XYZ file of C-alpha atoms in Angstrom:
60
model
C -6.218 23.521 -22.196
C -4.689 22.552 -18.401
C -8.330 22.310 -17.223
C -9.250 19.936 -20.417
C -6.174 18.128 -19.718
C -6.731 17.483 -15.670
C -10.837 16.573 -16.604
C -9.825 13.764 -19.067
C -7.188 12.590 -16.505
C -9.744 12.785 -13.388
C -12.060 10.712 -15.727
C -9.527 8.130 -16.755
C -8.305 7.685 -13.287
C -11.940 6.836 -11.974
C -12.131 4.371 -14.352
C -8.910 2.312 -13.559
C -10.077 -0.657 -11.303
C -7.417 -0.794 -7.940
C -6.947 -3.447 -6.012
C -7.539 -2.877 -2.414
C -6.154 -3.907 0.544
C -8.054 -3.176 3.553
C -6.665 -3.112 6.907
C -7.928 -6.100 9.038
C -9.513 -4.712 12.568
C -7.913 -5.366 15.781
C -11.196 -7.436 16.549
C -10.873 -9.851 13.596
C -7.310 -10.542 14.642
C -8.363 -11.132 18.292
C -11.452 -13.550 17.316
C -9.271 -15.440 14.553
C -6.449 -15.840 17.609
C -9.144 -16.545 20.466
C -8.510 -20.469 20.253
C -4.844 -20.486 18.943
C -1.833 -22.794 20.659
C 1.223 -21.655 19.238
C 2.109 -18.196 17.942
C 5.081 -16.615 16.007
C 6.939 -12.859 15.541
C 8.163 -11.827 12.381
C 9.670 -7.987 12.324
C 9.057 -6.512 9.107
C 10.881 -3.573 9.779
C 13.546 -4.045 7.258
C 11.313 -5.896 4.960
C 11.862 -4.057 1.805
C 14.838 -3.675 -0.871
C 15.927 -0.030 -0.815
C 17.482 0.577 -4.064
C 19.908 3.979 -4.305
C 19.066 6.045 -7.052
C 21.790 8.213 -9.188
C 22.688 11.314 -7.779
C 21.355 13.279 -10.248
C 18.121 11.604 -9.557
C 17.937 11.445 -6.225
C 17.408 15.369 -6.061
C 13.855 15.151 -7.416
């Protein structure tokens, strides 16, 4: 039954369309920046809402 179970999951799960995101290439960057004038930083590294979750939850 498990191995029924995981084959109709494996099949479903092919079938869902994803939306990717590839990762741009260092190259791209540099050609799209070759001719550029003015540049800016943004620091992403706090970027995202972290949201606690109960205690009871949080041992999952």
């Amino acid at each position: 039954m498990a191995k029924l179970e995981f084959e109709l999951t494996r099949r479903i799960s092919i079938k869902i369309l994803r939306e990717r995101y590839p990762m741009t290439s260092f190259e791209e960057v540099v050609t799209r920046l070759y001719d550029s004038q003015s540049f800016k930083t943004l620091d992403a590294n706090m970027g995202y809402y972290r949201i606690n979750l109960s205690d009871e939850s949080s041992n999952l």
